[in-house]
Coordinates of C-alpha atoms and ligand atoms in Angstrom, one line a residue:
M1 CA 0.0 0.0 0.0
C2 CA 1.4 3.2 -1.2
G3 CA 4.3 3.3 -3.6
I4 CA 7.4 5.4 -3.2
I5 CA 10.1 6.2 -5.7
A6 CA 13.3 8.3 -5.4
R7 CA 15.8 9.0 -8.1
V8 CA 19.2 10.7 -8.3
G9 CA 20.9 11.1 -11.7
R10 CA 22.5 13.5 -14.1
D11 CA 19.5 14.4 -16.4
D12 CA 15.9 15.4 -15.6
A13 CA 14.1 13.2 -13.0
V14 CA 10.5 14.3 -13.7
E15 CA 9.6 11.8 -16.5
T16 CA 11.4 9.0 -14.7
L17 CA 9.5 9.6 -11.5
L18 CA 6.1 9.8 -13.3
T19 CA 6.7 6.6 -15.2
G20 CA 7.8 4.9 -12.0
L21 CA 4.7 6.1 -10.2
E22 CA 2.5 4.7 -13.0
N23 CA 4.2 1.4 -12.7
L24 CA 3.6 1.5 -8.9
E25 CA 0.0 2.5 -9.1
Y26 CA -1.1 -1.0 -8.2
R27 CA 0.0 -0.2 -4.7
G28 CA -2.5 2.7 -4.3
Y29 CA -4.1 5.3 -6.4
D30 CA -5.9 7.7 -4.1
S31 CA -3.5 10.5 -4.7
A32 CA 0.0 11.1 -6.2
G33 CA 2.8 13.6 -5.9
I34 CA 6.4 14.4 -6.6
A35 CA 9.0 16.7 -5.2
I36 CA 11.9 17.9 -7.4
K37 CA 15.0 19.7 -6.3
N38 CA 16.7 22.1 -8.7
G39 CA 18.6 25.4 -8.6
T40 CA 15.5 27.3 -7.6
G41 CA 14.6 25.3 -4.6
L42 CA 12.2 22.4 -3.8
K43 CA 9.2 22.1 -6.0
V44 CA 6.3 19.9 -4.8
R45 CA 3.3 19.0 -6.9
K46 CA 0.6 16.7 -5.5
C47 CA -3.1 16.1 -5.8
S48 CA -5.9 13.6 -5.0
G49 CA -6.6 11.2 -7.8
E50 CA -4.4 9.0 -10.0
V51 CA -1.0 9.8 -11.5
D52 CA -2.9 11.0 -14.7
A53 CA -4.3 13.8 -12.6
L54 CA -0.8 14.7 -11.3
K55 CA 0.4 14.8 -14.9
T56 CA -2.4 17.2 -15.9
G57 CA -1.5 19.4 -12.9
L58 CA 2.2 19.4 -14.0
D59 CA 1.2 20.5 -17.5
E60 CA -0.5 23.5 -16.0
S61 CA 2.1 24.2 -13.3
P62 CA 5.5 22.5 -14.1
T63 CA 8.1 22.0 -11.5
G64 CA 10.9 22.7 -14.0
S65 CA 13.6 20.2 -14.4
G66 CA 15.8 18.8 -11.7
T67 CA 18.1 15.8 -11.4
I68 CA 16.9 14.6 -8.0
G69 CA 13.4 13.9 -6.8
I70 CA 11.0 11.7 -4.9
G71 CA 7.4 10.5 -5.7
H72 CA 4.5 8.8 -4.1
T73 CA 1.2 7.1 -5.0
R74 CA -1.1 6.7 -2.0
W75 CA -3.5 4.2 -0.5
S76 CA -5.1 6.2 2.3
T77 CA -4.7 5.1 5.9
H78 CA -4.6 8.3 8.0
G79 CA -6.9 10.9 6.5
P80 CA -9.0 10.8 3.3
P81 CA -7.5 11.1 -0.2
T82 CA -7.4 14.9 -0.4
D83 CA -4.8 17.2 -2.0
E84 CA -3.5 18.1 1.5
N85 CA -3.1 14.5 2.6
A86 CA -1.2 13.6 -0.6
H87 CA 2.6 13.0 -0.4
P88 CA 5.2 14.4 -0.5
H89 CA 4.8 16.2 2.9
T90 CA 7.0 19.1 3.8
D91 CA 8.1 20.8 7.0
T92 CA 7.0 24.3 8.0
T93 CA 9.9 25.9 6.1
G94 CA 9.0 24.0 2.9
E95 CA 12.7 22.9 2.6
I96 CA 12.3 19.3 3.5
A97 CA 10.0 16.9 1.5
V98 CA 9.2 13.3 2.5
V99 CA 7.4 10.3 1.0
H100 CA 6.5 7.4 3.1
N101 CA 4.9 4.0 2.9
G102 CA 3.8 2.3 6.1
I103 CA 2.3 3.5 9.4
I104 CA 3.9 5.6 12.1
E105 CA 2.3 4.3 15.2
N106 CA 3.6 7.0 17.6
Y107 CA 2.7 9.9 15.3
A108 CA 0.1 11.5 17.6
T109 CA 2.7 11.9 20.4
L110 CA 5.3 13.2 18.0
K111 CA 2.9 15.6 16.5
T112 CA 1.8 17.1 19.8
D113 CA 5.4 17.5 20.8
L114 CA 6.3 19.2 17.5
E115 CA 3.3 21.5 17.6
A116 CA 4.4 22.6 21.1
R117 CA 7.7 23.6 19.5
G118 CA 6.0 25.7 16.9
H119 CA 5.7 23.3 13.9
E120 CA 2.6 23.8 11.9
F121 CA 0.8 20.9 10.3
E122 CA -1.3 20.9 7.2
S123 CA -2.5 17.3 6.8
E124 CA -4.2 14.5 8.8
T125 CA -1.4 12.0 7.9
D126 CA 1.0 10.2 10.2
T127 CA 3.7 10.9 7.6
E128 CA 3.8 14.7 8.1
V129 CA 5.7 14.3 11.4
I130 CA 8.7 13.0 9.6
P131 CA 9.8 16.2 7.7
H132 CA 9.1 18.3 10.9
L133 CA 11.2 15.9 12.9
I134 CA 14.1 16.2 10.4
D135 CA 13.7 20.0 10.5
E136 CA 13.8 19.9 14.3
Y137 CA 17.0 17.9 14.4
R138 CA 18.5 19.9 11.6
Q139 CA 18.2 23.0 13.8
Q140 CA 20.1 21.2 16.5
T141 CA 22.9 19.5 14.4
A142 CA 23.1 21.6 11.2
D143 CA 23.9 18.3 9.5
I144 CA 21.1 16.9 7.4
E145 CA 22.3 13.2 7.4
T146 CA 22.5 13.2 11.1
A147 CA 19.2 15.0 11.4
F148 CA 17.6 12.3 9.2
R149 CA 19.0 9.5 11.3
K150 CA 17.8 11.1 14.5
A151 CA 14.4 11.6 13.1
I152 CA 14.2 8.0 11.9
A153 CA 15.3 6.7 15.3
D154 CA 12.2 8.5 16.8
L155 CA 9.7 6.6 14.6
E156 CA 7.8 3.6 15.8
G157 CA 5.9 1.4 13.3
S158 CA 6.6 0.5 9.8
Y159 CA 8.2 2.7 7.1
A160 CA 10.0 3.0 3.9
V161 CA 10.9 6.7 3.8
A162 CA 12.7 8.9 1.3
A163 CA 13.5 12.6 1.9
I164 CA 15.1 15.4 0.0
V165 CA 16.2 18.7 1.6
D166 CA 16.8 22.1 0.1
S167 CA 18.5 24.3 2.6
D168 CA 19.8 26.8 0.0
E169 CA 18.3 30.0 1.2
S170 CA 20.0 32.0 -1.5
G171 CA 18.0 30.1 -4.2
T172 CA 21.1 29.8 -6.3
G173 CA 21.6 26.1 -5.7
T174 CA 25.2 26.8 -4.6
S175 CA 24.9 26.9 -0.8
P176 CA 27.6 24.6 0.8
D177 CA 25.0 22.7 2.8
D178 CA 22.6 22.3 -0.2
E179 CA 23.5 18.7 -0.5
E180 CA 22.5 16.8 -3.7
A181 CA 21.3 13.8 -1.8
I182 CA 18.3 11.6 -1.0
Y183 CA 18.0 10.1 2.4
A184 CA 16.0 6.9 2.9
A185 CA 15.3 4.3 5.5
R186 CA 13.5 1.0 5.8
Q187 CA 11.7 -0.7 8.6
G188 CA 8.9 -3.2 7.9
S189 CA 7.9 -1.8 4.5
P190 CA 9.6 -2.8 1.3
L191 CA 12.4 -0.7 -0.3
V192 CA 14.6 -1.7 -3.2
L193 CA 17.7 0.1 -4.5
G194 CA 18.0 0.2 -8.3
L195 CA 21.5 0.7 -9.8
G196 CA 21.4 2.3 -13.2
S197 CA 24.2 3.8 -15.2
E198 CA 24.9 7.1 -13.5
E199 CA 21.5 7.1 -11.8
W200 CA 20.2 5.5 -8.7
F201 CA 16.7 4.6 -7.6
L202 CA 14.9 3.7 -4.5
A203 CA 11.4 2.2 -4.8
S204 CA 8.8 0.1 -3.1
D205 CA 9.0 -2.4 -5.9
I206 CA 11.2 -3.2 -8.9
P207 CA 8.7 -2.3 -11.7
A208 CA 9.1 1.3 -10.7
F209 CA 12.5 1.4 -12.3
L210 CA 12.5 -1.8 -14.4
E211 CA 12.7 0.2 -17.6
E212 CA 16.0 1.7 -16.4
T213 CA 17.8 -1.1 -14.7
N214 CA 17.6 -4.8 -13.7
D215 CA 20.3 -4.5 -11.1
V216 CA 18.9 -4.3 -7.6
I217 CA 19.8 -4.4 -3.9
Y218 CA 17.0 -5.5 -1.5
L219 CA 17.4 -3.3 1.5
E220 CA 16.7 -4.8 5.0
D221 CA 15.1 -3.4 8.1
G222 CA 17.3 -0.9 9.8
D223 CA 19.1 0.1 6.6
V224 CA 19.7 3.8 6.0
V225 CA 20.6 4.8 2.4
V226 CA 22.1 8.0 1.1
L227 CA 21.9 8.5 -2.7
E228 CA 24.2 11.0 -4.3
P229 CA 25.1 11.7 -7.9
E230 CA 28.4 9.9 -7.4
G231 CA 26.8 6.8 -5.9
Y232 CA 25.1 5.4 -2.8
R233 CA 26.0 4.5 0.8
I234 CA 24.1 1.9 2.9
T235 CA 24.6 2.1 6.7
D236 CA 22.7 1.1 9.8
L237 CA 20.9 3.7 11.9
E238 CA 24.1 4.6 13.8
G239 CA 26.0 5.2 10.5
N240 CA 28.1 2.0 10.4
A241 CA 28.6 0.8 6.8
V242 CA 26.5 -2.2 5.8
T243 CA 27.2 -4.5 2.8
R244 CA 24.3 -5.8 0.8
E245 CA 24.5 -8.1 -2.2
M246 CA 23.5 -6.9 -5.7
D247 CA 21.0 -9.1 -7.6
T248 CA 20.1 -9.0 -11.3
V249 CA 16.4 -9.7 -11.8
D250 CA 15.5 -11.5 -15.0
W251 CA 12.2 -9.6 -15.4
D252 CA 11.6 -8.1 -18.8
P253 CA 11.2 -4.3 -18.9
E254 CA 8.1 -5.1 -21.0
D255 CA 6.6 -6.7 -17.9
A256 CA 6.2 -3.3 -16.4
G257 CA 4.1 -1.9 -19.2
K258 CA 0.7 -2.8 -20.7
G259 CA 2.0 -3.5 -24.2
E260 CA -0.7 -4.0 -26.7
Y261 CA -3.4 -4.5 -24.1
D262 CA -5.9 -2.0 -22.6
H263 CA -5.4 -3.3 -19.1
Y264 CA -2.7 -5.0 -17.1
M265 CA -5.2 -7.6 -16.0
R266 CA -5.9 -8.7 -19.6
K267 CA -2.2 -8.7 -20.4
E268 CA -1.5 -10.8 -17.3
I269 CA -4.3 -13.3 -18.1
H270 CA -2.9 -13.7 -21.6
S271 CA 0.6 -14.1 -20.4
Q272 CA -0.2 -17.2 -18.3
P273 CA 1.2 -19.7 -20.9
T274 CA 4.6 -18.0 -20.5
S275 CA 4.4 -17.4 -16.7
L276 CA 3.3 -21.0 -16.1
A277 CA 6.2 -22.3 -18.3
N278 CA 8.6 -20.3 -16.2
T279 CA 7.1 -21.7 -13.0
I280 CA 7.5 -25.3 -14.2
E281 CA 10.9 -24.9 -15.9
G282 CA 13.5 -27.2 -14.4
R283 CA 11.2 -28.5 -11.7
V284 CA 10.1 -31.7 -13.4
T285 CA 12.8 -33.8 -15.0
D286 CA 12.2 -37.3 -16.4
G287 CA 8.9 -37.6 -14.6
E288 CA 10.5 -36.6 -11.2
I289 CA 9.8 -33.4 -9.2
E290 CA 13.1 -31.5 -8.6
L291 CA 12.9 -28.5 -6.3
A292 CA 16.4 -27.2 -6.0
E293 CA 15.4 -25.5 -2.8
F294 CA 14.1 -28.7 -1.2
P295 CA 16.1 -31.9 -2.1
A296 CA 14.6 -35.3 -1.3
G297 CA 14.4 -35.9 2.5
T298 CA 14.1 -32.2 3.4
F299 CA 10.7 -32.7 5.0
A300 CA 11.3 -36.1 6.6
D301 CA 10.7 -34.7 10.1
V302 CA 7.5 -32.9 9.4
D303 CA 4.3 -34.0 11.2
D304 CA 1.8 -31.5 10.0
V305 CA 1.6 -28.7 7.5
Q306 CA -0.3 -25.4 7.9
F307 CA -0.9 -23.0 5.0
V308 CA -1.5 -19.3 5.8
A309 CA -2.6 -16.8 3.2
C310 CA -5.1 -14.1 2.3
G311 CA -7.5 -13.5 -0.6
T312 CA -6.5 -15.1 -3.8
S313 CA -3.4 -16.6 -2.2
Y314 CA -5.7 -18.3 0.3
H315 CA -7.5 -20.0 -2.6
A316 CA -4.2 -21.2 -4.0
A317 CA -3.3 -22.4 -0.5
M318 CA -6.6 -24.4 -0.5
Y319 CA -5.1 -26.2 -3.5
G320 CA -2.1 -27.1 -1.5
E321 CA -4.2 -28.3 1.5
W322 CA -6.4 -30.4 -0.6
L323 CA -3.5 -32.2 -2.3
L324 CA -1.7 -32.8 1.1
R325 CA -4.9 -34.2 2.6
E326 CA -5.2 -36.6 -0.3
A327 CA -1.6 -37.6 0.5
D328 CA -2.6 -38.5 4.1
V329 CA -0.7 -35.6 5.6
R330 CA -2.2 -33.8 8.6
T331 CA -2.8 -30.3 7.2
A332 CA -5.0 -27.2 7.5
V333 CA -5.3 -23.9 5.7
H334 CA -5.7 -20.7 7.7
R335 CA -6.8 -17.2 6.9
A336 CA -3.7 -15.4 7.9
S337 CA -5.7 -12.6 9.6
E338 CA -7.2 -15.2 11.9
Y339 CA -4.1 -17.3 12.4
E340 CA -3.4 -16.2 16.0
S341 CA -6.7 -17.7 17.1
S342 CA -7.0 -20.6 14.6
A343 CA -3.5 -22.1 14.5
G344 CA -3.9 -24.5 17.4
P345 CA -0.9 -26.4 18.8
I346 CA 2.3 -26.1 16.7
D347 CA 5.9 -27.1 17.3
E348 CA 9.2 -27.6 15.5
R349 CA 7.7 -30.5 13.5
T350 CA 5.0 -28.2 12.1
L351 CA 5.7 -26.8 8.7
V352 CA 4.0 -23.4 8.1
V353 CA 3.7 -22.5 4.4
A354 CA 3.0 -18.8 3.8
V355 CA 1.5 -18.2 0.4
T356 CA 1.8 -14.6 -0.7
Q357 CA 2.3 -13.1 -4.1
S358 CA 3.8 -9.9 -2.9
G359 CA 5.6 -11.3 0.2
E360 CA 4.5 -8.1 2.0
T361 CA 1.0 -8.7 3.1
A362 CA 0.8 -7.6 6.8
D363 CA -1.6 -10.3 7.9
T364 CA 0.5 -13.1 6.4
L365 CA 3.7 -11.7 7.8
A366 CA 2.1 -11.5 11.2
A367 CA 1.2 -15.2 10.9
V368 CA 4.7 -16.1 9.8
R369 CA 6.2 -14.2 12.8
S370 CA 3.8 -16.0 15.1
A371 CA 4.8 -19.4 13.7
N372 CA 8.5 -18.5 13.9
A373 CA 8.1 -17.4 17.5
R374 CA 6.4 -20.7 18.3
G375 CA 9.2 -22.8 16.9
A376 CA 7.6 -24.0 13.6
R377 CA 9.6 -24.3 10.5
T378 CA 8.4 -21.8 7.9
V379 CA 8.5 -21.6 4.1
A380 CA 7.3 -18.7 1.9
V381 CA 5.8 -19.4 -1.5
T382 CA 6.1 -16.0 -3.1
N383 CA 6.6 -14.2 -6.4
V384 CA 8.9 -11.5 -5.1
V385 CA 12.5 -12.3 -4.6
G386 CA 13.9 -10.6 -1.4
S387 CA 10.4 -9.8 -0.1
T388 CA 9.8 -9.7 3.6
A389 CA 8.1 -13.1 3.6
A390 CA 11.1 -14.6 1.7
R391 CA 13.5 -13.1 4.3
E392 CA 11.6 -13.9 7.4
T393 CA 10.9 -17.6 6.7
D394 CA 13.4 -20.4 6.9
D395 CA 13.2 -21.0 3.1
A396 CA 11.5 -19.4 0.1
L397 CA 10.1 -21.1 -3.0
Y398 CA 9.5 -18.7 -5.8
I399 CA 6.6 -19.0 -8.1
R400 CA 8.4 -17.1 -11.0
A401 CA 5.3 -15.5 -12.5
G402 CA 7.0 -12.2 -13.2
P403 CA 5.7 -8.8 -12.0
E404 CA 1.9 -8.6 -11.6
I405 CA 0.6 -5.1 -11.8
G406 CA -3.1 -5.5 -12.1
V407 CA -4.6 -5.3 -8.6
A408 CA -6.7 -8.4 -9.3
A409 CA -4.3 -11.4 -9.0
T410 CA -4.5 -13.7 -12.1
K411 CA -1.3 -15.2 -13.4
T412 CA 0.1 -15.5 -9.9
F413 CA -2.9 -17.7 -8.8
S414 CA -2.0 -20.2 -11.5
S415 CA 1.7 -20.1 -10.7
Q416 CA 1.1 -20.4 -7.0
S417 CA -1.2 -23.4 -7.4
V418 CA 1.2 -25.2 -9.7
T419 CA 4.1 -24.4 -7.3
L420 CA 2.1 -25.7 -4.4
A421 CA 1.1 -28.9 -6.2
L422 CA 4.8 -29.6 -6.8
L423 CA 5.7 -28.7 -3.2
T424 CA 3.0 -30.9 -1.7
Q425 CA 4.2 -33.9 -3.7
R426 CA 7.8 -33.3 -2.5
I427 CA 6.5 -33.1 1.1
A428 CA 4.4 -36.2 0.7
A429 CA 7.3 -38.1 -0.7
D430 CA 9.5 -37.2 2.3
I431 CA 7.0 -37.9 5.1
P432 CA 7.2 -41.6 6.1
D433 CA 3.5 -42.5 6.3
A434 CA 2.3 -40.2 3.5
Q435 CA 1.6 -41.1 -0.1
P436 CA 2.0 -38.8 -3.1
I437 CA -1.0 -38.7 -5.4
D438 CA -1.7 -42.2 -7.0
D439 CA -1.2 -41.2 -10.6
L440 CA 1.7 -38.7 -10.0
D441 CA 3.2 -39.7 -13.4
A442 CA 0.0 -38.8 -15.3
M443 CA -0.3 -35.6 -13.3
L444 CA 3.2 -34.5 -14.1
E445 CA 2.8 -35.4 -17.8
A446 CA -0.3 -33.4 -18.0
L447 CA 1.5 -30.5 -16.4
S448 CA 3.8 -30.1 -19.3
D449 CA 0.7 -29.5 -21.5
L450 CA -0.8 -26.9 -19.2
P451 CA 0.8 -23.8 -20.6
K452 CA -0.4 -24.7 -24.1
Q453 CA -3.9 -25.6 -22.8
V454 CA -4.2 -22.2 -21.1
E455 CA -3.3 -20.6 -24.4
T456 CA -6.1 -22.5 -26.0
V457 CA -8.6 -21.3 -23.4
V458 CA -7.4 -17.7 -23.8
E459 CA -7.7 -17.9 -27.6
T460 CA -11.0 -19.6 -27.8
S461 CA -12.9 -18.4 -24.8
R462 CA -16.5 -17.3 -25.1
A463 CA -16.5 -15.6 -21.7
A464 CA -17.0 -12.1 -23.3
D465 CA -20.4 -13.3 -24.8
L466 CA -21.5 -14.8 -21.5
A467 CA -20.4 -11.7 -19.6
E468 CA -22.7 -9.6 -21.9
R469 CA -25.5 -12.1 -21.7
Y470 CA -25.7 -12.2 -17.9
L471 CA -24.7 -8.6 -17.2
E472 CA -28.2 -7.6 -15.9
S473 CA -28.2 -10.3 -13.3
R474 CA -28.8 -9.6 -9.6
A475 CA -26.0 -11.8 -8.3
F476 CA -23.4 -14.3 -9.6
F477 CA -22.9 -17.6 -7.9
F478 CA -19.9 -19.9 -8.4
I479 CA -19.9 -23.6 -7.2
G480 CA -17.5 -26.5 -7.2
R481 CA -16.3 -29.3 -5.0
G482 CA -12.8 -30.3 -3.9
L483 CA -10.3 -28.3 -6.0
G484 CA -13.3 -26.9 -7.8
H485 CA -14.4 -25.3 -4.5
A486 CA -11.1 -23.3 -4.4
V487 CA -11.8 -22.2 -8.0
A488 CA -15.4 -21.2 -7.2
L489 CA -14.2 -19.0 -4.4
E490 CA -11.5 -17.5 -6.5
G491 CA -14.0 -16.9 -9.4
A492 CA -16.4 -15.1 -7.1
L493 CA -13.6 -13.0 -5.5
K494 CA -12.3 -11.9 -8.9
F495 CA -15.8 -11.1 -10.1
K496 CA -16.8 -8.9 -7.1
E497 CA -13.5 -7.3 -6.9
I498 CA -13.5 -5.8 -10.4
T499 CA -17.2 -5.6 -11.4
Y500 CA -18.5 -4.4 -8.0
E501 CA -21.4 -6.9 -8.6
H502 CA -22.6 -9.3 -5.9
A503 CA -20.8 -12.6 -6.4
E504 CA -20.4 -15.5 -4.0
G505 CA -18.6 -18.8 -4.2
F506 CA -19.8 -21.9 -2.5
T507 CA -18.9 -25.5 -2.1
A508 CA -21.6 -27.0 -4.4
G509 CA -23.2 -29.1 -1.6
E510 CA -23.8 -26.0 0.6
L511 CA -26.2 -24.3 -1.8
K512 CA -29.1 -26.3 -0.4
H513 CA -28.3 -25.3 3.2
G514 CA -29.2 -21.7 2.7
P515 CA -27.9 -19.9 -0.4
L516 CA -30.6 -21.6 -2.5
A517 CA -33.0 -19.1 -1.1
L518 CA -31.3 -16.4 -3.1
V519 CA -31.5 -18.3 -6.4
T520 CA -33.8 -17.0 -9.1
E521 CA -33.7 -16.6 -12.9
A522 CA -31.5 -13.5 -12.2
T523 CA -28.7 -15.4 -10.5
P524 CA -26.5 -17.4 -13.0
V525 CA -24.7 -20.3 -11.3
F526 CA -21.2 -20.9 -12.7
S527 CA -20.6 -24.6 -12.0
V528 CA -17.0 -25.8 -12.1
F529 CA -16.3 -29.4 -13.1
T530 CA -12.8 -30.6 -12.4
G531 CA -13.2 -34.3 -12.8
G532 CA -13.6 -34.9 -9.0
G533 CA -17.0 -35.0 -7.4
D534 CA -18.6 -34.0 -10.7
E535 CA -21.8 -36.0 -10.4
A536 CA -22.6 -34.2 -7.1
V537 CA -21.8 -30.8 -8.6
Q538 CA -24.2 -31.6 -11.4
T539 CA -26.9 -32.6 -8.9
N540 CA -26.4 -29.3 -7.0
A541 CA -26.4 -27.3 -10.3
T542 CA -29.7 -29.0 -11.3
E543 CA -31.2 -28.1 -7.9
A544 CA -30.4 -24.4 -8.7
Q545 CA -31.6 -24.8 -12.2
S546 CA -35.0 -26.2 -11.2
R547 CA -35.5 -23.0 -9.1
G548 CA -34.9 -20.9 -12.3
A549 CA -31.2 -20.2 -12.2
P550 CA -29.3 -20.3 -15.5
I551 CA -26.5 -22.8 -15.2
V552 CA -23.1 -22.1 -16.9
T553 CA -21.0 -25.2 -16.9
V554 CA -17.2 -24.7 -16.9
A555 CA -16.1 -28.1 -18.1
P556 CA -14.6 -30.0 -21.0
E557 CA -16.7 -30.0 -24.3
D558 CA -17.9 -33.6 -24.0
H559 CA -18.7 -33.4 -20.2
P560 CA -22.2 -35.0 -19.5
A561 CA -23.2 -31.8 -17.5
V562 CA -22.8 -29.6 -20.6
E563 CA -25.9 -30.7 -22.3
S564 CA -28.3 -29.9 -19.4
G565 CA -26.6 -26.5 -18.7
D566 CA -27.9 -23.2 -20.2
A567 CA -24.4 -22.1 -21.3
H568 CA -20.9 -23.4 -21.4
L569 CA -17.3 -22.3 -20.9
S570 CA -15.1 -24.9 -22.4
I571 CA -11.8 -26.2 -21.0
P572 CA -9.5 -28.8 -22.6
D573 CA -9.4 -32.3 -21.1
T574 CA -6.6 -32.7 -18.6
H575 CA -5.7 -34.3 -15.3
P576 CA -8.2 -33.4 -12.5
V577 CA -5.5 -31.5 -10.6
W578 CA -5.1 -29.0 -13.4
A579 CA -8.7 -28.8 -14.7
G580 CA -9.5 -26.2 -12.1
L581 CA -6.7 -23.9 -13.2
L582 CA -8.1 -24.0 -16.8
A583 CA -11.6 -23.3 -15.4
N584 CA -10.2 -20.5 -13.5
V585 CA -8.7 -18.8 -16.6
Q586 CA -12.3 -18.9 -18.1
L587 CA -13.6 -17.2 -14.9
Q588 CA -10.8 -14.6 -15.0
L589 CA -11.8 -13.7 -18.5
L590 CA -15.5 -13.6 -17.5
S591 CA -14.8 -11.1 -14.7
Y592 CA -12.6 -9.1 -17.0
H593 CA -15.2 -8.8 -19.7
A594 CA -18.0 -8.1 -17.3
A595 CA -16.0 -5.3 -15.7
N596 CA -15.1 -3.9 -19.1
E597 CA -18.7 -3.9 -20.2
L598 CA -19.6 -2.1 -17.0
G599 CA -16.8 0.5 -17.5
R600 CA -15.0 -0.3 -14.3
P601 CA -11.4 0.8 -13.7
I602 CA -10.2 -2.8 -14.0
D603 CA -6.6 -2.4 -12.9
K604 CA -7.5 -0.2 -10.0
P605 CA -10.7 -1.3 -8.4
R606 CA -12.1 1.1 -5.8
N607 CA -10.9 0.9 -2.2
L608 CA -8.3 -1.8 -3.0
A609 CA -4.6 -1.9 -3.4
K610 CA -2.4 -4.8 -4.4
S611 CA 0.0 -5.0 -1.6
V612 CA -1.9 -4.8 1.7
T613 CA 0.7 -3.8 4.2
V614 CA -1.7 -3.0 7.1
E615 CA -3.4 -5.5 9.4
Ligands
F6R1 C1 -7.3 -10.5 -5.2 C2 -6.0 -10.2 -4.6 C3 -5.9 -10.2 -3.1 C4 -4.5 -10.8 -2.7 C5 -4.3 -10.7 -1.2 C6 -3.0 -11.3 -0.7 O1 -7.2 -10.4 -6.6 O2 -5.0 -9.9 -5.3 O3 -6.9 -10.9 -2.5 O4 -4.5 -12.1 -3.1 O5 -4.4 -9.4 -0.8 O6 -1.9 -10.8 -1.3 P1 -0.5 -11.5 -1.4 O7 -0.7 -12.7 -2.2 O8 0.4 -10.5 -2.0 O9 -0.2 -11.8 0.0

C-alpha cells in the first residue's frame, strides 16, 4: 500500500518519476505527488486522484527540471484522499520533503510535541511528522544526514521513507549545505535500490524502475541509504557501513508496461502460458519433481503442514491443502488474519507455508512471525525475490510468475497453485506415512501441456459473450467441489473485486443449506467441473436450475453436464488437478469482460490496493 520512488541522476528526473509512479499505481491510487530539487529550490506538486491527474496538474504548473526527486502514490490510511493528505509532505519551512509507505504508530505523540515547538501541520497524515522531525534535528545539528538518522530513530511502526532537503536559502543552488542527496530508510515496509548507469533509484518495488535497470539491492530493516550523484551508501541507523549483495532480476522491462493491451489484467491473463512455463521450468525432469530448494528428504521430520494466506493466495493455498490431505498428511489452511486464534498447537515438527504473491501482506507476515516465534519451520511461496516473507521464513520457494501489476491477481494464482502442487508432492514423498498422489506420473505429464492448454482457453474463450448475456443479473454464484471449490471461491472474489457486482462462491453441496433461497432466474450459477465429485456438482447445479437459475458449466466440451446446462465455458481435457486452473482462466476472462462492459477501472478497483501492508 502506497508506492514510493526516489531518483538521483544527471538528467531530468520528472519523467522517470512519473513513469515509476505509473508502474507502482497498483500499490495505491488515491493520490499522487512528486518533489523535485533544482537550482530554484524544492518544487512539490501533488493532488488527489491518479497519476494522470498529477500529470495534468504538472502540465499547468510544471516543476521545472531537476536531477533529483521523490514521488508517491497513495492508498489512504490516515486521512481521506485529499490534496492536503497527498505526499510528499513538507516541514514548516518547505525545505524538506518526504514520501512514506507504512504507518507511524507514535505519530500522535510526536505531532503534539512538535506542535508545542512551533511546527505547523497541514494534513491529517501520520507521515507529516517526519519532515518536521528532520527539521527539528536539523536546527540542532546543522547536518542533514545526522538529522535524518535522529528523526528515523524516533519513529515507531513501519516505514519506507525517502527525503530530500533544500537548505539553499539564496535560491542559487550553490549553498555549501545544499547537498544533492536523497536520504532513505526502511523498517517493515519494502524498499529496493535500483542501480542504473549514472543514476540510482529507490522504490517500493522493482517495476518502478525496471525500464531503467535490472540491477537491484534488496534493503533490509534498519538500513539507511544516502543516494548522491556519485553513488550510494548503505549504513545502519548509527552510521556503520552495511554491505548488501546486488542481484540482477530476470524480469523483462516489458513486464512493467501494458504493451498492446488496454489493461494489465488482460495482459496478465494472456501471459499465463509464459508465466506457467517459467514456474514449471527445471522443476520436473524425467517424470520426477526436482525442487532445487528442497532436495529429497528435506521434509522427513514434518508431522503436519499449515498453510497461511489471504485472498487469492488463500484460494491457491486451498489447492495445497487439498493435495496434502489426499496424501494423508495432517494439514490445514488458515486465513492469515485469523491465524493467531486458529493455529492450534504447533511445534518444531510443524511446517507453516505462507502463500503470498507480494511477500509483503501484513496479515500473512504476522502469521509467519507468530509461527516462527512458536518454533515452527516456515516456508514462503512467493513471487517477489527478497520480499519480507522470503526473508523472514526459513526457506523461500519462488513462483516465478514475473511482476503482476493489475490489482486483481490472475497469473500469480495459476503459478502459486502449480508451485504448491509440486511442493506438496515433494513433502508427501518425504514424510514416512504419506503417499504422493496415486497417478503422479500422469499428473506431471499433464502439467507439461498446461501452458499450451491455457493458451487454447485464452484464444477460444466465449467468456465475453457470456459476460454480456448475464450482465443484468442480480448476483453471480460460483460452485464447485474439492479443487473446484477453491476455483469457485476465486472466481467469485475476482468477479466482485473488479465488477462491483454481488458474487459468491460456495462448495456446491452447501447451496441447499441456505444460499438456494437467493437463487432466481437472475442469478446465474457458474458450475466448475474438475473431474472430481462432478456428479454431485451436477446434482447441485440441477437443484439451482430447477429454481430458475441459469447454469453455466465450466467443463470439457464432452462433459455430461454440458448438455443440461444453459451455457458453457469450455476447457481442454486434462488431469483433475489442473482442470480447475483451466476453469479459473475462463472465470478470470468472465470477470474481466463483465467489468469492461460495466466500464469499471479494471486495474485499479475502488478501495483496494495490491499489496496490503496494514493488518
Ligand atoms: C485479489 C488479490 C488479493 C490478494 C491478497 C493477498 O485479486 O489480489 O486478494 O491475493 O491481498 O496478497 P498477497 O498474495 O500479496 O499476500
